[in-house]
């Protein structure tokens, strides 16, 4: 078995890895306002040990870097991303979701 290595810069938050995956897939497939508000996706770290909902995500290439600057925290999309992330979390039964943040997700599985 080989190892998979990736790094992402994303805006979102962690939800319990015990979330029902079939329900997660159904909720993420049904995002009627995704054209207008953006699409929420999920990503895992490790062998499904950590689960994240993200509204924005970009891969950082191997031996590369990405900046997170003050401008990222004032992007006009942030209120909308925060709303759609919260709406998906509520539909998944996680009403007390954490505040979204800029994340660096390093997966080595």
Coordinates of C-alpha atoms in Angstrom, one line a residue:
X1 CA 0.0 0.0 0.0
X2 CA 1.4 3.4 -1.0
X3 CA 1.2 6.7 0.9
X4 CA -0.8 9.6 -0.3
X5 CA 0.4 13.1 0.6
X6 CA -1.4 16.4 0.0
X7 CA -1.7 19.9 1.5
X8 CA -4.6 22.2 1.1
X9 CA -5.4 25.8 2.0
X10 CA -9.1 25.9 2.9
X11 CA -11.8 27.9 4.6
X12 CA -14.1 25.8 6.8
X13 CA -14.2 23.8 10.0
X14 CA -14.0 20.3 11.4
X15 CA -17.0 18.2 12.0
X16 CA -17.1 14.8 13.8
X17 CA -15.6 12.0 11.8
X18 CA -18.4 9.8 13.1
X19 CA -20.8 11.7 10.8
X20 CA -22.9 9.3 8.7
X21 CA -21.2 9.3 5.3
X22 CA -24.3 8.4 3.3
X23 CA -26.2 11.3 4.9
X24 CA -23.2 13.6 4.3
X25 CA -23.1 12.6 0.6
X26 CA -26.9 13.2 0.3
X27 CA -26.7 16.6 2.0
X28 CA -23.7 17.7 -0.1
X29 CA -25.5 16.5 -3.3
X30 CA -28.5 18.7 -2.5
X31 CA -27.2 22.3 -2.4
X32 CA -29.9 24.2 -4.4
X33 CA -28.2 27.6 -4.0
X34 CA -24.7 26.4 -4.8
X35 CA -24.7 28.2 -8.2
X36 CA -25.3 31.5 -6.4
X37 CA -23.7 31.0 -3.0
X38 CA -20.9 28.5 -3.7
X39 CA -20.6 24.8 -3.0
X40 CA -19.6 23.2 0.2
X41 CA -17.4 20.1 0.0
X42 CA -15.8 17.7 2.5
X43 CA -12.3 16.5 2.9
X44 CA -10.6 13.9 5.2
X45 CA -7.3 13.8 6.9
X46 CA -5.6 10.4 7.5
X47 CA -7.6 7.3 7.3
X48 CA -10.9 9.2 7.9
X49 CA -9.7 10.3 11.4
X50 CA -10.6 13.9 10.8
X51 CA -13.5 15.3 8.6
X52 CA -13.8 18.9 7.4
X53 CA -16.4 20.9 5.6
X54 CA -14.9 23.5 3.4
X55 CA -16.3 26.3 1.2
X56 CA -13.1 27.2 -0.5
X57 CA -10.1 24.9 -1.0
X58 CA -7.0 24.9 -3.1
X59 CA -4.2 22.4 -3.2
X60 CA -0.7 23.5 -2.4
X61 CA 1.7 21.8 -4.7
X62 CA 4.6 19.7 -3.4
X63 CA 7.5 21.9 -2.5
X64 CA 5.3 24.9 -2.9
X65 CA 3.7 27.4 -0.6
X66 CA 0.6 29.5 -0.3
X67 CA 0.1 32.8 1.5
X68 CA -2.7 33.6 4.0
X69 CA -2.7 37.3 4.2
X70 CA -4.8 40.0 5.9
X71 CA -6.7 40.3 2.6
X72 CA -8.0 36.7 3.0
X73 CA -9.8 37.7 6.2
X74 CA -11.6 40.5 4.5
X75 CA -12.7 38.7 1.3
X76 CA -16.3 39.6 0.4
X77 CA -17.2 35.9 0.1
X78 CA -16.6 35.1 3.7
X79 CA -20.1 36.0 5.1
X80 CA -21.7 33.8 2.4
X81 CA -19.2 30.9 2.9
X82 CA -19.8 31.1 6.7
X83 CA -23.6 30.9 6.1
X84 CA -23.5 28.0 3.6
X85 CA -21.1 26.1 5.9
X86 CA -23.4 26.6 8.9
X87 CA -26.5 25.6 6.9
X88 CA -24.8 22.3 5.8
X89 CA -23.6 21.6 9.3
X90 CA -27.2 22.1 10.7
X91 CA -28.6 19.8 8.0
X92 CA -26.0 17.2 9.2
X93 CA -27.2 17.6 12.8
X94 CA -24.2 19.7 14.0
X95 CA -26.0 22.8 15.1
X96 CA -23.1 23.9 17.3
X97 CA -20.5 24.0 14.5
X98 CA -17.3 25.9 15.2
X99 CA -16.6 29.3 13.7
X100 CA -15.1 28.8 10.2
X101 CA -11.4 29.7 9.8
X102 CA -8.6 29.6 7.2
X103 CA -7.0 26.1 7.5
X104 CA -3.9 24.4 6.3
X105 CA -4.8 20.7 5.9
X106 CA -1.9 18.4 5.6
X107 CA -2.9 14.8 4.8
X108 CA -0.4 11.9 4.9
X109 CA -2.3 8.7 4.6

